[in-house]
Structures are given as structure tokens and as C-alpha cells.
Tab-separated table of C-alpha atoms in Angstrom:
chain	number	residue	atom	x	y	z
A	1	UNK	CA	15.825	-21.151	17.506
A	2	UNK	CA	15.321	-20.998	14.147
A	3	UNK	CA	14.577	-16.957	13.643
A	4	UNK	CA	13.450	-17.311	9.539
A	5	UNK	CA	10.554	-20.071	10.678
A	6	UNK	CA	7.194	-18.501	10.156
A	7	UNK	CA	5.176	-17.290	12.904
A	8	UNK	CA	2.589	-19.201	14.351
A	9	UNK	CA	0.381	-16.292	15.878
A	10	UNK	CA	-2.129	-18.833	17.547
A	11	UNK	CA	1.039	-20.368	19.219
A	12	UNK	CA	2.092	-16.643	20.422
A	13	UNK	CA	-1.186	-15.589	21.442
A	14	UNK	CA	-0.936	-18.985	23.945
A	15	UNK	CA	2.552	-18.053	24.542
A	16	UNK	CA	1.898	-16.879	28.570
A	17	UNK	CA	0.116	-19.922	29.084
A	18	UNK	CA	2.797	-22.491	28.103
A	19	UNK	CA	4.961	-20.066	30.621
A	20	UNK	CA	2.208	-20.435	33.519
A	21	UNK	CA	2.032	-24.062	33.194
A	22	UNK	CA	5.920	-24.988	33.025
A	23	UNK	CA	5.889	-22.833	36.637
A	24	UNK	CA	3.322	-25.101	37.467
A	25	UNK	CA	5.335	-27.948	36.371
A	26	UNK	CA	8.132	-26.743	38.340
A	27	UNK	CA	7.912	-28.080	41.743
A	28	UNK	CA	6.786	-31.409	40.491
A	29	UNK	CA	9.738	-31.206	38.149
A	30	UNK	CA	12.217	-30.945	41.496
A	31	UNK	CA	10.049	-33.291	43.246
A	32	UNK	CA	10.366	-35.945	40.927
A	33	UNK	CA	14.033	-35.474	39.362
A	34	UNK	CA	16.845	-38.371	40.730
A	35	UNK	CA	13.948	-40.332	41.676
A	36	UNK	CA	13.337	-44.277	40.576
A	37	UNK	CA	9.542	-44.998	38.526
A	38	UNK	CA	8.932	-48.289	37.377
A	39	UNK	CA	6.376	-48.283	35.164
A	40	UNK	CA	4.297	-50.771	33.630
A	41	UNK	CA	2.675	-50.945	30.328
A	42	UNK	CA	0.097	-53.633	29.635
A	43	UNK	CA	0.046	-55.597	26.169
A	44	UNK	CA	-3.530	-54.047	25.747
A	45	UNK	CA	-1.813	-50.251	26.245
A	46	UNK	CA	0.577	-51.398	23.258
A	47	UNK	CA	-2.382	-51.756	20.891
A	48	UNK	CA	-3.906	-48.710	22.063
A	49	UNK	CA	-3.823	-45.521	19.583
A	50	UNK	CA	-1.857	-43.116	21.938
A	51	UNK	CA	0.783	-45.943	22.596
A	52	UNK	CA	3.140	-43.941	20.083
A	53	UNK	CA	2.693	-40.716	22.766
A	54	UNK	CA	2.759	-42.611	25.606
A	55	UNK	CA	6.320	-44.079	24.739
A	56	UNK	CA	7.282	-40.595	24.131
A	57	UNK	CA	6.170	-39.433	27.611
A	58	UNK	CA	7.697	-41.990	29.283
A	59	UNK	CA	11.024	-40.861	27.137
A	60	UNK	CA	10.339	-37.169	27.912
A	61	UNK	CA	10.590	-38.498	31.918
A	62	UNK	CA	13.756	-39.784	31.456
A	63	UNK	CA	15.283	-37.020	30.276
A	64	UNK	CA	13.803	-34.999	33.240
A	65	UNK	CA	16.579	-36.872	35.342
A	66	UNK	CA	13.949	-39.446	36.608
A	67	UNK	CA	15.202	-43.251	36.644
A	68	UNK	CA	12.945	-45.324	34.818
A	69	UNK	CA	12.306	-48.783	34.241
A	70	UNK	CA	9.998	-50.076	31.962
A	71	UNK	CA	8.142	-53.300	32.416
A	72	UNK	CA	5.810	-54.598	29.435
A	73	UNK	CA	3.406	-57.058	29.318
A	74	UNK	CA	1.960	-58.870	26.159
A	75	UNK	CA	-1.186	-60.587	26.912
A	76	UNK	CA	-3.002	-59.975	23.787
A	77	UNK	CA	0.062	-60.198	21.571
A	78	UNK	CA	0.429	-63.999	22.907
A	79	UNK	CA	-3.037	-64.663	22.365
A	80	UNK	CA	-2.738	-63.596	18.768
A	81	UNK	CA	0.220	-65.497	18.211
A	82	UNK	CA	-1.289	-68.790	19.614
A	83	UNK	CA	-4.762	-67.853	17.548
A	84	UNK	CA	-2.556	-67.859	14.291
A	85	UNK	CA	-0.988	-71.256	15.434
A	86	UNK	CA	-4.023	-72.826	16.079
A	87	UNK	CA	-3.378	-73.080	20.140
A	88	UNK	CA	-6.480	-72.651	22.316
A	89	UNK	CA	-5.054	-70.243	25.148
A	90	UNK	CA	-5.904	-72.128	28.563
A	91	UNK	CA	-5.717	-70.389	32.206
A	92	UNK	CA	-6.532	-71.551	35.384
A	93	UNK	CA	-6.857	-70.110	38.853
A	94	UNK	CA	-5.865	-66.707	36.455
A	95	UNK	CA	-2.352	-68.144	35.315
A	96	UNK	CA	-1.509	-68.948	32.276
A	97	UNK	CA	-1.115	-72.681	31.279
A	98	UNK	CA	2.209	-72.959	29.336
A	99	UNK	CA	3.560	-75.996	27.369
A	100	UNK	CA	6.361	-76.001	25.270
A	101	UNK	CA	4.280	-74.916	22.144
A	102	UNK	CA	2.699	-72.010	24.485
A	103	UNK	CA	6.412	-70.869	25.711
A	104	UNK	CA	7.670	-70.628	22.165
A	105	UNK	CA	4.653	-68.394	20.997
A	106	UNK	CA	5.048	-66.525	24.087
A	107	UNK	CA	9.040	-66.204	23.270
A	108	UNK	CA	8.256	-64.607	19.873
A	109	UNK	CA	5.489	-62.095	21.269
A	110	UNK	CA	7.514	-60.634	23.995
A	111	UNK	CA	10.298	-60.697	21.471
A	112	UNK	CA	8.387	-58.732	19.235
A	113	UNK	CA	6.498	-56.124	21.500
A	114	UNK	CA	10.182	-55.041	23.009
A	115	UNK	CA	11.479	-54.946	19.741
A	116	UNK	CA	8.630	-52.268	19.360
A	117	UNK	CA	9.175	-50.551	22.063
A	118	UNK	CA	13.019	-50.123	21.404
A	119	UNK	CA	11.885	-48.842	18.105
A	120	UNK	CA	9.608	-45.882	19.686
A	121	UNK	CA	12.011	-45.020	22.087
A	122	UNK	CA	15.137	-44.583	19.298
A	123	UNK	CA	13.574	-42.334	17.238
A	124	UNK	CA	15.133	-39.409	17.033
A	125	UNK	CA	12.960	-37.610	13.675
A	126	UNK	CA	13.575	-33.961	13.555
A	127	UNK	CA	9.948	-32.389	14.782
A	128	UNK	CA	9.113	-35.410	16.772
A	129	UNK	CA	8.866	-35.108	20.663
A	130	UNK	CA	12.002	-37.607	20.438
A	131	UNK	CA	14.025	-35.649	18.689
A	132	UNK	CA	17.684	-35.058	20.445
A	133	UNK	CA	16.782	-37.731	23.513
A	134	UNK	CA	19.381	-40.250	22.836
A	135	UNK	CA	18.064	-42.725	25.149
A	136	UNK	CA	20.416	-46.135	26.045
A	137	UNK	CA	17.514	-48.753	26.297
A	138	UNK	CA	19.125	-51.374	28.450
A	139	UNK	CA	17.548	-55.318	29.053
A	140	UNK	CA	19.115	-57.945	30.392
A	141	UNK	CA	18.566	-61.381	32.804
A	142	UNK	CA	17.458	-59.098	35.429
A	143	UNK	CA	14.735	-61.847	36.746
A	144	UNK	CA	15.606	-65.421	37.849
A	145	UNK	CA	12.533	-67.053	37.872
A	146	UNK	CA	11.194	-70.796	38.949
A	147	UNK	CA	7.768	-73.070	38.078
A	148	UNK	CA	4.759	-72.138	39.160
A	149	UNK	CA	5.037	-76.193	39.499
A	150	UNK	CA	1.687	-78.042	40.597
A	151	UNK	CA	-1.218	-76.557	42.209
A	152	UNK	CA	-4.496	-78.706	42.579
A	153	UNK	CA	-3.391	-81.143	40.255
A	154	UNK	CA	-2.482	-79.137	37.517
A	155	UNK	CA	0.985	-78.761	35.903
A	156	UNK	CA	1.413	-74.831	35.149
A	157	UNK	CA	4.700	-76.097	33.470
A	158	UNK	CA	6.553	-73.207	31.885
A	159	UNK	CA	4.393	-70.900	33.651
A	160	UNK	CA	6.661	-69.227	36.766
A	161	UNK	CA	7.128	-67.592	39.525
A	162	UNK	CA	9.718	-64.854	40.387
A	163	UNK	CA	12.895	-66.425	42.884
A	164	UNK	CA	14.971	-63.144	42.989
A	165	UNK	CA	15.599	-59.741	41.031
A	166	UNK	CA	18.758	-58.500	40.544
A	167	UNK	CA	18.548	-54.945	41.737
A	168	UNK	CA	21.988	-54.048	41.791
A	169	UNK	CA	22.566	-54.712	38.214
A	170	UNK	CA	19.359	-52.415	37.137
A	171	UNK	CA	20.500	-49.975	39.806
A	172	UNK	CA	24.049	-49.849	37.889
A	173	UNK	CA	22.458	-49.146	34.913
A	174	UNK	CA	19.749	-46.661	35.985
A	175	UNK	CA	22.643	-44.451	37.519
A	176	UNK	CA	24.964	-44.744	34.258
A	177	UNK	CA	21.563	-42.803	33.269
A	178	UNK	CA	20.206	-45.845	31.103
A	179	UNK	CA	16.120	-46.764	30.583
A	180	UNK	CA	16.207	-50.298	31.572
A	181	UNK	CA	13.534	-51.738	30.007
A	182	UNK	CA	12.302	-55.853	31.432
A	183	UNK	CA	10.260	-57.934	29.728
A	184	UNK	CA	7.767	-60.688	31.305
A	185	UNK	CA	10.242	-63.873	30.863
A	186	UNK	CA	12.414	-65.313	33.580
A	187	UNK	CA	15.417	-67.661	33.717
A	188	UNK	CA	16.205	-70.680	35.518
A	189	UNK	CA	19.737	-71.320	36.859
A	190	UNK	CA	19.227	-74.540	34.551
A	191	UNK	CA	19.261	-72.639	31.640
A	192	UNK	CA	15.287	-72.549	31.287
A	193	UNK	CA	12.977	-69.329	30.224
A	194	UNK	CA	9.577	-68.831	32.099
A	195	UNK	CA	6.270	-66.630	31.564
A	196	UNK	CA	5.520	-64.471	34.192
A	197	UNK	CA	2.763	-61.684	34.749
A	198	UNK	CA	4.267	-58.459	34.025
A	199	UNK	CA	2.198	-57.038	37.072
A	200	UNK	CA	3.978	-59.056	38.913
A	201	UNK	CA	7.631	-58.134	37.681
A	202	UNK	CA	6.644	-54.711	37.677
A	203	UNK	CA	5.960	-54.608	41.679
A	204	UNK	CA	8.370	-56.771	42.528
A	205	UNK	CA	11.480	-54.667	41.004
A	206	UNK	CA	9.662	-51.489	42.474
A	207	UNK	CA	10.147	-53.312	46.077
A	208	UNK	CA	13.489	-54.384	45.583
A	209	UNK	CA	14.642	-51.342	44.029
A	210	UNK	CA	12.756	-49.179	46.666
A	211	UNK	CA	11.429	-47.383	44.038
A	212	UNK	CA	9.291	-43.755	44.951
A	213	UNK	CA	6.651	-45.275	42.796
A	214	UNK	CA	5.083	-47.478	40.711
A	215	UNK	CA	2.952	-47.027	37.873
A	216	UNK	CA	0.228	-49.383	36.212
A	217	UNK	CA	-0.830	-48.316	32.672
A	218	UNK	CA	-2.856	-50.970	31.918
A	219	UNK	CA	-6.815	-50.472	31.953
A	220	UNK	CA	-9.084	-47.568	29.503
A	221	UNK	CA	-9.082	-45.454	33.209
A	222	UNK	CA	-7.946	-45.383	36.452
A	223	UNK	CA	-9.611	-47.532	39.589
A	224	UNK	CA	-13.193	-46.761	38.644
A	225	UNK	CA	-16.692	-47.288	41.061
A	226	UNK	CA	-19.441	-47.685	39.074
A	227	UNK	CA	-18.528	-44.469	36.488
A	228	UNK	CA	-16.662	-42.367	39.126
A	229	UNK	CA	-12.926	-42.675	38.686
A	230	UNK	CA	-11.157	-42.659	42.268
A	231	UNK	CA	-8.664	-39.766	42.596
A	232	UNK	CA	-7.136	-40.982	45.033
A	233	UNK	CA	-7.053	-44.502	47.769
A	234	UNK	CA	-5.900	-45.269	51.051
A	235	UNK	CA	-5.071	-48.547	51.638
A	236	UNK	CA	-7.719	-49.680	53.958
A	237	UNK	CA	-9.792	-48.324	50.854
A	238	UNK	CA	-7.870	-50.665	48.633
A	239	UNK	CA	-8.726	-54.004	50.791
A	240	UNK	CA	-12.741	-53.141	50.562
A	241	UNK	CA	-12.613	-52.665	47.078
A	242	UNK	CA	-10.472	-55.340	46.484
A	243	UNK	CA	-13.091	-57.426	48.308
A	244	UNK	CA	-15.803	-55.904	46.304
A	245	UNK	CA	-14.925	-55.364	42.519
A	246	UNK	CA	-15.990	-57.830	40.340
A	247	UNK	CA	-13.659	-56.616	37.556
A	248	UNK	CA	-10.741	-59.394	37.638
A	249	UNK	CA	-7.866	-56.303	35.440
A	250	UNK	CA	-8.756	-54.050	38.508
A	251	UNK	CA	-8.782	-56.771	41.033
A	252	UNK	CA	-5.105	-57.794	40.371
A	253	UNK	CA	-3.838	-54.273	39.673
A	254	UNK	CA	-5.480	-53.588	42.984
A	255	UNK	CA	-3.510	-56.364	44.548
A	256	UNK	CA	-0.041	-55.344	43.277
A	257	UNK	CA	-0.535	-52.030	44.575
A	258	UNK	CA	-1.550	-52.882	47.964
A	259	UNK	CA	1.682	-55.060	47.717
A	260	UNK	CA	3.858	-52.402	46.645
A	261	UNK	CA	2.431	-49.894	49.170
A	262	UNK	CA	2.962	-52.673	52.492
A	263	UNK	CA	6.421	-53.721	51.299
A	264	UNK	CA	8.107	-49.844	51.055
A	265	UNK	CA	6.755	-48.032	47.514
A	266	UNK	CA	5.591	-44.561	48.769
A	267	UNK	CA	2.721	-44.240	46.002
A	268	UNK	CA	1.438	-46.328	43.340
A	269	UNK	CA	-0.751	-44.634	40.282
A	270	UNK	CA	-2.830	-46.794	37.859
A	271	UNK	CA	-3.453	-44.364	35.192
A	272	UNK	CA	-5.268	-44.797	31.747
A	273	UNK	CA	-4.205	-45.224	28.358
A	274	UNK	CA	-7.060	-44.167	26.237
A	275	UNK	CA	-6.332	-40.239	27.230
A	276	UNK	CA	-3.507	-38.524	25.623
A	277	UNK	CA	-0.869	-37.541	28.130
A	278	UNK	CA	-2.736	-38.997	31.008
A	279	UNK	CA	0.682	-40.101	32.510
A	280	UNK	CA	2.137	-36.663	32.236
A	281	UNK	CA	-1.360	-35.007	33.569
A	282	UNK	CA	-1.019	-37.925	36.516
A	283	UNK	CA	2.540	-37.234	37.260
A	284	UNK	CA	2.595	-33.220	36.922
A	285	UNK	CA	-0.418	-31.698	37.763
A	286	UNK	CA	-2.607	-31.702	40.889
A	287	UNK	CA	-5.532	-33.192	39.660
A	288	UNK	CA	-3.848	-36.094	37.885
A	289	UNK	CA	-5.544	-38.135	35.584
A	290	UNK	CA	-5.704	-41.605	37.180
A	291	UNK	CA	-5.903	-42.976	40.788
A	292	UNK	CA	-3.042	-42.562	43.168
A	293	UNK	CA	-2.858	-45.336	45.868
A	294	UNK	CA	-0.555	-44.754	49.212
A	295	UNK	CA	-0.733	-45.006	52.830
A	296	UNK	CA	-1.464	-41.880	54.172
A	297	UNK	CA	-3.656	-39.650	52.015
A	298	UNK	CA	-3.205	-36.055	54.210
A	299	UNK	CA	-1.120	-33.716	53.401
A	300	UNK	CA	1.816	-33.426	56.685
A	301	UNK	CA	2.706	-30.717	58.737
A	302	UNK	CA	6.359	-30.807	59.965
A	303	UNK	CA	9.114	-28.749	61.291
A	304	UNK	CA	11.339	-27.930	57.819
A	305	UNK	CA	14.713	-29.252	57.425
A	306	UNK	CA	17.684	-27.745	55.545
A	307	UNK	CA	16.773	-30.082	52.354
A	308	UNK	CA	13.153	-28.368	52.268
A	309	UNK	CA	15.128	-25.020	51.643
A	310	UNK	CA	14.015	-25.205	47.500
A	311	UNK	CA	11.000	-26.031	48.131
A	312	UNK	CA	9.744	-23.372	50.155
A	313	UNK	CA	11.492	-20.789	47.676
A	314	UNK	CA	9.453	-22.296	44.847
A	315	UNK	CA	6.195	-21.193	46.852
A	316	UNK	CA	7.293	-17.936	48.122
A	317	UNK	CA	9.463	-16.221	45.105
A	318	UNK	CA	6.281	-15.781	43.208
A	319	UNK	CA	4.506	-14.061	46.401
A	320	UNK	CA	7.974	-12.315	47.340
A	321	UNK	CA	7.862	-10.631	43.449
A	322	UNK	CA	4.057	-9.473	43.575
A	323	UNK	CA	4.963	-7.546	47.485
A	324	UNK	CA	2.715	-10.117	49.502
A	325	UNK	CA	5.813	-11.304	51.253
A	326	UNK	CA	9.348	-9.917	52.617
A	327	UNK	CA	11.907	-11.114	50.473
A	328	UNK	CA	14.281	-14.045	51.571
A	329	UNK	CA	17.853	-15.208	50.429
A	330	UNK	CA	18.559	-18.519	49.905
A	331	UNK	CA	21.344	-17.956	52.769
A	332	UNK	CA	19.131	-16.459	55.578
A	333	UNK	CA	16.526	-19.316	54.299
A	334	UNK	CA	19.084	-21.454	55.465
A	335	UNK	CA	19.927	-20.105	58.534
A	336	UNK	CA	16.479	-19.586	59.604
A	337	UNK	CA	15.248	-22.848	58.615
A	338	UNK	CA	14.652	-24.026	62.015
A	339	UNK	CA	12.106	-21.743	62.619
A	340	UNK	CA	9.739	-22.731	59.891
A	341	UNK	CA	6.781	-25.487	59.511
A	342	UNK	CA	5.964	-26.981	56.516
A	343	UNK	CA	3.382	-28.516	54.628
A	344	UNK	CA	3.904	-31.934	52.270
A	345	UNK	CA	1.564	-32.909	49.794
A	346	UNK	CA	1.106	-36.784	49.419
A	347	UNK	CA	3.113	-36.680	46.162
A	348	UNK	CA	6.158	-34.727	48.289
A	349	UNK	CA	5.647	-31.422	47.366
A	350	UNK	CA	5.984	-28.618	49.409
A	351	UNK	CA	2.127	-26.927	49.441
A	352	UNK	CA	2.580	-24.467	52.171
A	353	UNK	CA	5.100	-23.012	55.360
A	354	UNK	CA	5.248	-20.765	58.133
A	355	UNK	CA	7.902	-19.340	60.144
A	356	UNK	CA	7.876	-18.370	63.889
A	357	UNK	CA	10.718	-15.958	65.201
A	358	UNK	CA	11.169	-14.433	68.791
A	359	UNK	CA	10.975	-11.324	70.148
A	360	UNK	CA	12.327	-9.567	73.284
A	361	UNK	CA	9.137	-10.058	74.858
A	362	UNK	CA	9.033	-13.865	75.885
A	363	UNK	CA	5.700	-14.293	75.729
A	364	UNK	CA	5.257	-13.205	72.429
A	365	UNK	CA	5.893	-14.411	68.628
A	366	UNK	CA	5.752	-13.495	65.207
A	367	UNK	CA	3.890	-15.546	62.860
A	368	UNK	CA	5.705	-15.305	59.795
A	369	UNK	CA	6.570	-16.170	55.780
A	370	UNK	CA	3.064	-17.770	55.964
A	371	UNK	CA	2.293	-19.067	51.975
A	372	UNK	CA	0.259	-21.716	50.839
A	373	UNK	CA	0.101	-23.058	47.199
A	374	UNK	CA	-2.268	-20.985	44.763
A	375	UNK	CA	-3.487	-24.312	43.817
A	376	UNK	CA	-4.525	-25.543	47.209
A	377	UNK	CA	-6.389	-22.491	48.492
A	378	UNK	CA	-9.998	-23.299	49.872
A	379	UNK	CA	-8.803	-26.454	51.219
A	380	UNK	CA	-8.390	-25.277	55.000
A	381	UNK	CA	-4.422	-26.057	54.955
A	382	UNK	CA	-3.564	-22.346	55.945
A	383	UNK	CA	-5.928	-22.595	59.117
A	384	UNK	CA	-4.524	-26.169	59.762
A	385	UNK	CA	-0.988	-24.903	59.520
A	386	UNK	CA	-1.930	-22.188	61.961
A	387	UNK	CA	-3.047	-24.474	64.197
A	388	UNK	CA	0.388	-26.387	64.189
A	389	UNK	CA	2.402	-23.189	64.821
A	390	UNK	CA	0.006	-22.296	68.033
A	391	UNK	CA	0.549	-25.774	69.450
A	392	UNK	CA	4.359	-25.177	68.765
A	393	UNK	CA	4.076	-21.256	70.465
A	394	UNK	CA	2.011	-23.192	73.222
A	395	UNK	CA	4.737	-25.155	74.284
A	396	UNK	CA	7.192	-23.045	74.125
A	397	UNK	CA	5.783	-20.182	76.695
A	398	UNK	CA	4.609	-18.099	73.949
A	399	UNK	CA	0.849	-16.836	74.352
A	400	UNK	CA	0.577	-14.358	71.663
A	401	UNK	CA	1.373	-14.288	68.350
A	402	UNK	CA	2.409	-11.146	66.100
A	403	UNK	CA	1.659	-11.014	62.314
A	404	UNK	CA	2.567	-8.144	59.572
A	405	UNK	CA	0.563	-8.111	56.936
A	406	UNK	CA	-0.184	-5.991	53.140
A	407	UNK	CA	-2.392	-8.669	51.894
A	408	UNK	CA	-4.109	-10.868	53.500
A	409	UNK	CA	-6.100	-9.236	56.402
A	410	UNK	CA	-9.179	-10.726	56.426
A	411	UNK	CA	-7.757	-14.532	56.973
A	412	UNK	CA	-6.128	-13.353	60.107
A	413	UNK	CA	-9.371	-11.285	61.375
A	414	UNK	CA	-11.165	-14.550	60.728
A	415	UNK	CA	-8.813	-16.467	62.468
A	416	UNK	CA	-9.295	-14.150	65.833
A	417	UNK	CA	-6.067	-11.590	65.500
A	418	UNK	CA	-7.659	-8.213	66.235
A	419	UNK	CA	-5.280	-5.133	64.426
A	420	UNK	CA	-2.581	-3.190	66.663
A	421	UNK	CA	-0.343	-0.506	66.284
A	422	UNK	CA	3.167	-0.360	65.673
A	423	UNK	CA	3.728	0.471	69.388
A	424	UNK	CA	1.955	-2.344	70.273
A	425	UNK	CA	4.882	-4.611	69.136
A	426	UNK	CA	8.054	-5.363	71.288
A	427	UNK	CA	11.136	-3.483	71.336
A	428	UNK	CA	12.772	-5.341	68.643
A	429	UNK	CA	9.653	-5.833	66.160
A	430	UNK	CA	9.489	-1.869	66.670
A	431	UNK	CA	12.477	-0.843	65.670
A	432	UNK	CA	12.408	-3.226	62.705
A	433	UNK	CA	9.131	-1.998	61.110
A	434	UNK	CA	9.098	-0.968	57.901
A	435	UNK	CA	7.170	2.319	57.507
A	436	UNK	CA	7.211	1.971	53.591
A	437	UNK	CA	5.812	-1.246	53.785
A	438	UNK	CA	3.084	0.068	55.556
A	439	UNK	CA	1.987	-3.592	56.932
A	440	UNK	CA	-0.770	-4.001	59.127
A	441	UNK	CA	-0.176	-5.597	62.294
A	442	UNK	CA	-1.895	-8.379	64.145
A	443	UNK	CA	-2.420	-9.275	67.000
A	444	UNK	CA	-3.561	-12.997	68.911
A	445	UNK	CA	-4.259	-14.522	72.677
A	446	UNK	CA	-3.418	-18.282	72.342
């Protein structure tokens, strides 16, 4: 910190709001930190205005301890390239038709747009968001590719198809904690070079790399109907629109994702380019700023496991520090983390948990540590977590359930707990009570 800059006051005055939303950030932060994103950038995203700060975001999730690999495509670039050398681009059934002449212009274009791309992600200018990153950008013959060959009569020639990726070798280098970055050309075991769709490349190193997700930067918006941008799809949702757009960019993004999602990626985002930050806004906030495509669009209720342990501290500490809930170590966190349910979010975020314990009566429970999210409040996951922890009491004997509360009384009244007394509560809850607490007590027949 440089203590003789001048003071921005503006910048001060904003101050607690840069603090609230890096808390925010937090658990998406965790979530996302060690895992692998391949994400690719279209040709048209390159020529976009925010391409500088999209480099820069991608960059800034690197060094967030996320693996990244970069795929690039260069569409446009080839078609400038073959405009200036007086070729007359040709596609059929979607592919591109590539001769000799076509492969070389296509060479120099993908040649060019990673040399551009290596250039963003080197810089290093003091005040720039790159500043201090240091980022290895790795390439390589990652993709062995083959010939689209003949299809109803007509000779794609250079045009090709992917044989086999060679995970292991990105894999080594996303762990030595490179950026690999994989541009849309494949070789031959015969020493040839072939065009392939980046969309393609991009999904099919996700698969093979069992990457946590994929991510298409490659139209103005997310998957749009009509002017509504789609927050978020299912997969059956997928197939009918797939079956419905007319838009032939959305179509085959559409396609790759439903790929990805069937062959093992957990979630695939198409996200915009024409809004600054939209990856970051996708990636770290709740909203997003794109579409998120994945199987199962519900958030899940499960028992916790010992790896859920940081999670559920990141949603209680706040409500432990403001007196809504009982404070908990990280040790007896641990040790009691058999007793608690919790809620995933789609994107793997814990959103909410509750704990059950004993008591010396049997037949009765306490309902415990409940917390959901600030963020997803409203959304009926408290009364759907309650829910889970009566079937649970259910079927273990248990046919009341106990709850202290300072806070929150009204979402138990309205859940059917009716308020006892203190010696209402078995032996063990009884002597436990804390008097300067001063929690009300609940009370429910399940």
C-alpha cells in the first residue's frame, strides 16, 4: 500500500461495499478454486470491445487457483484473411470447405489471434488488472485430428474431425499451475494440420478432462427466446429449443452443451461478450449474467459430509457474529457433522443446513443450526429443508421436534411449532439452557 497516494474519497465512501461483495464472492471463491474450466472464446468475442477485459478476467480466474484452458476460435479472422486473398469462403452442411489455399489462410489467422491472446495475457503494466499475474501460457499438439473426408459427394479436404485429445499432457500442465491455451487446428499422425470448430475442441477436452464446466463466450447474450435471456436450462429444455431455434450460433452452442452435459460436464454456461465482466457476474454471483445449462436444475438436500464442514461455516459465521445462532468450532463442526442436512445449489454451493441432535427423551429432537443463504430467502428452501429433517425424525422414532430460538419466531409459528417453556424440554435440553440467551422455545407434533 502505497500510504503518500492521494485519497480517492468516492472510492472510500464505496469502501463497505467492495467488503460486502468480496463476502459475497467468498463461497463461490471456495467453490470454484482447484477446479478445471475450459472456456471458449469465439473469433467474433476477439473483435468485440471488452475482449481486452475479458482476457483479463479469464487471467484474474487463474490466479484464483482455478485450472483453465482456453480454447479460441477465429471464424471471422479467416474470413478476412481469405477476403484479402481474393478466396470466396465456401461451407456446406455448416463445415467449412478447406483446400490447400483455405488451410494456409486459416494457418496464419489462428496463428495470429493466439499470438493476440498471448499478448493480453503477458501483460504485466503497473495499474493494469494484469499487473503481478505471471501467467505460463502453455500450447501444444494437444489434438490429433483426421478428415472430415467425403460426405454426399463432397470432399471437405483439410477440413477435420477430432480422433483423440491428449488429456494427460494438458492435465500435466494445468497442475504445474499453467493456462493451457488450444487453438482450432489438429494434426495427423502423417504429419498433416486440420481446421476444426473450436466448439467442438472446446467440449471435447471438457469431456475428456472431466472438466466441472464448460464455458461458451461466443454470442452478444446468453441462450435468448424471443428477447428474454434464459437464466438457466435443463436439458430436456435444451432438446425443445434445440428443435425450435432458428438461430444456427445458438443451435450449435446448444448442441455442444447438451453434449458436454450427457457425456460427464456438471454445468455448461454460454455467457455474453458485449457486457463488461459478464463472465465474472456469471461465475460469482447468483444471478449470473448468461444461461447456465445442467441436468438437474434444484437445489439438493443431503445428509452433510465431513468435506461440507467450510461450507456450512461460510453461512453460519456471519449469523453466529450478529447472536442469531450458537457459536460452533470448526472441531465440534466436525464431530457433529453427522447430524446435519444440507442444502447444494446447482453451482455447488452450500445455500442452507440444519442439524438434528437427541435428547433423553426418545421421542423427541432438537431442530438445530438451521441457516439459509441471505441471498436465497423467499425461495421456500428453509420450509423444504424442514421438511427433509421431519422425514429424517420420522424414521427414526422421533415425533416431536424442539427448536431454540432469538430470531426467527414467526417462521417456526408458521410452520406449526406452538411456544413452550423451559420445563417443557427434556432433562438434558433443561439443564443446558442458556438463561442469558433468553431463547424462545418451540415446540412440534410430526
Amino acid at each position: 500500500m502505497n500510504l503518500l497516494a492521494p485519497v480517492d474519497y468516492n472510492c472510500a465512501m464505496n469502501t463497505h461495499n467492495y467488503v460486502n461483495f468480496f463476502r459475497q464472492t467468498s463461497p463461490y471463491i471456495h467453490a470454484h478454486r482447484g477446479k478445471t474450466f475450459v472456456i471458449a472464446i469465439s473469433g467474433e468475442s476477439i473483435l468485440a470491445p471488452n475482449f481486452h477485459s475479458m482476457i483479463h478476467d479469464i487471467a484474474l480466474l487463474q490466479s484464483l487457483g482455478m485450472r483453465v484452458v482456453l480454447v479460441h476460435g477465429a471464424r471471422p479472422q479467416i474470413d478476412q484473411r481469405l477476403q484479402l486473398s481474393g478466396i470466396t469462403p465456401l461451407f456446406e452442411q455448416h463445415i467449412r470447405v478447406t483446400d490447400s489455399d483455405t488451410m494456409q489462410c486459416v494457418k496464419e489467422s489462428v496463428g495470429c489471434t493466439r499470438l493476440i491472446i498471448e499478448t493480453e495475457l503477458s501483460m504485466g503494466l503497473p495499474n493494469s488488472p494484469m499487473h503481478g499475474s505471471h501467467i505460463r501460457v502453455i500450447g501444444g499438439n494437444f489434438i490429433t485430428a483426421k478428415p472430415v473426408g467425403i460426405q454426399e459427394g463432397i470432399d471437405f479436404q483439410r477440413a477435420g474431425q477430432i480422433r483423440r485429445v491428449d488429456s494427460e499432457a494438458i492435465n500435466y500442465q494445468l497442475q504445474s499451475g499453467a493456462l493451457v491455451l488450444v487453438s482450432p487446428v489438429g494434426f495427423s499422425p502423417t504429419g498433416e494440420s486440420f481446421n476444426l470448430s473450436y466448439q467442438d475442441v472446446a467440449t471435447k477436452i471438457a469431456i475428456d478432462l472431466t472438466a466441472e464446466k464448460l464455458i461458451l463466450i461466443s454470442q452478444p447474450r446468453g441462450v435468448v427466446d424471443g428477447d428474454q435471456l434464459l437464466r438457466t436450462l435443463s436439458l430436456a429444455q435444451v432438446a425443445e429449443l434445440q428443435e425450435t431455434t432458428k438461430d444456427l450460433q445458438q443451435a450449435e452452442l446448444l448442441s455442444a452443451a447438451s453434449l458436454a452435459c450427457h457425456e460427464g460436464v456438471e454445468r455448461v454456461h454460454m455467457v455474453g461478450y458485449e457486457e463488461d465482466g459478464a463472465l465474472l457476474a456469471e461465475l460469482f454471483t447468483r444471478e449470473g449474467s448468461g444461461t447456465l445449462i445442467m441436468k438437474d436444475c434444484e437445489e439438493v438436500i443431503r445428509p452433510a459430509t465431513i468435506e461440507d464442514v467450510g461450507g456450512i461455516l461460510n453461512l453460519i459465521t456471519p449469523l453466529e457474529e450478529s447472536g442469531v445462532l450458537v457459536k460452533r468450532s470448526r472441531e465440534l463442526l466436525e464431530n457433529e457433522i453427522s447430524r446435519f442436512s444440507v442444502v447444494v445449489h446447482p453451482e455447488g454451493l452450500i445455500i442452507g443446513c440444519a442439524a438434528l441432535y437427541p435428547t433423553t427423551n426418545k421421542a423427541a429432537g432438537e431442530l438445530a443450526c438451521v441457516a439459509i443463504h441471505e441471498e436465497f430467502h423467499g425461495q421456500g428452501i428453509g420450509a423444504r429443508l424442514l421438511e427433509k429433517v421431519e422425514y429424517d425424525s420420522k424414521a427414526t422414532g422421533i415425533s416431536n421436534l424442539l427448536a431454540m430460538t432469538t430470531k426467527t419466531a414467526h417462521w417456526f409459528i408458521e410452520r406449526g411449532f406452538i411456544e413452550v417453556k423451559v420445563r417443557d424440554l427434556p432433562e438434558n435440553k433443561q439443564s443446558m439452557y442458556n438463561y442469558r440467551r433468553n431463547a424462545r422455545i418451540f415446540s412440534k407434533t410430526i
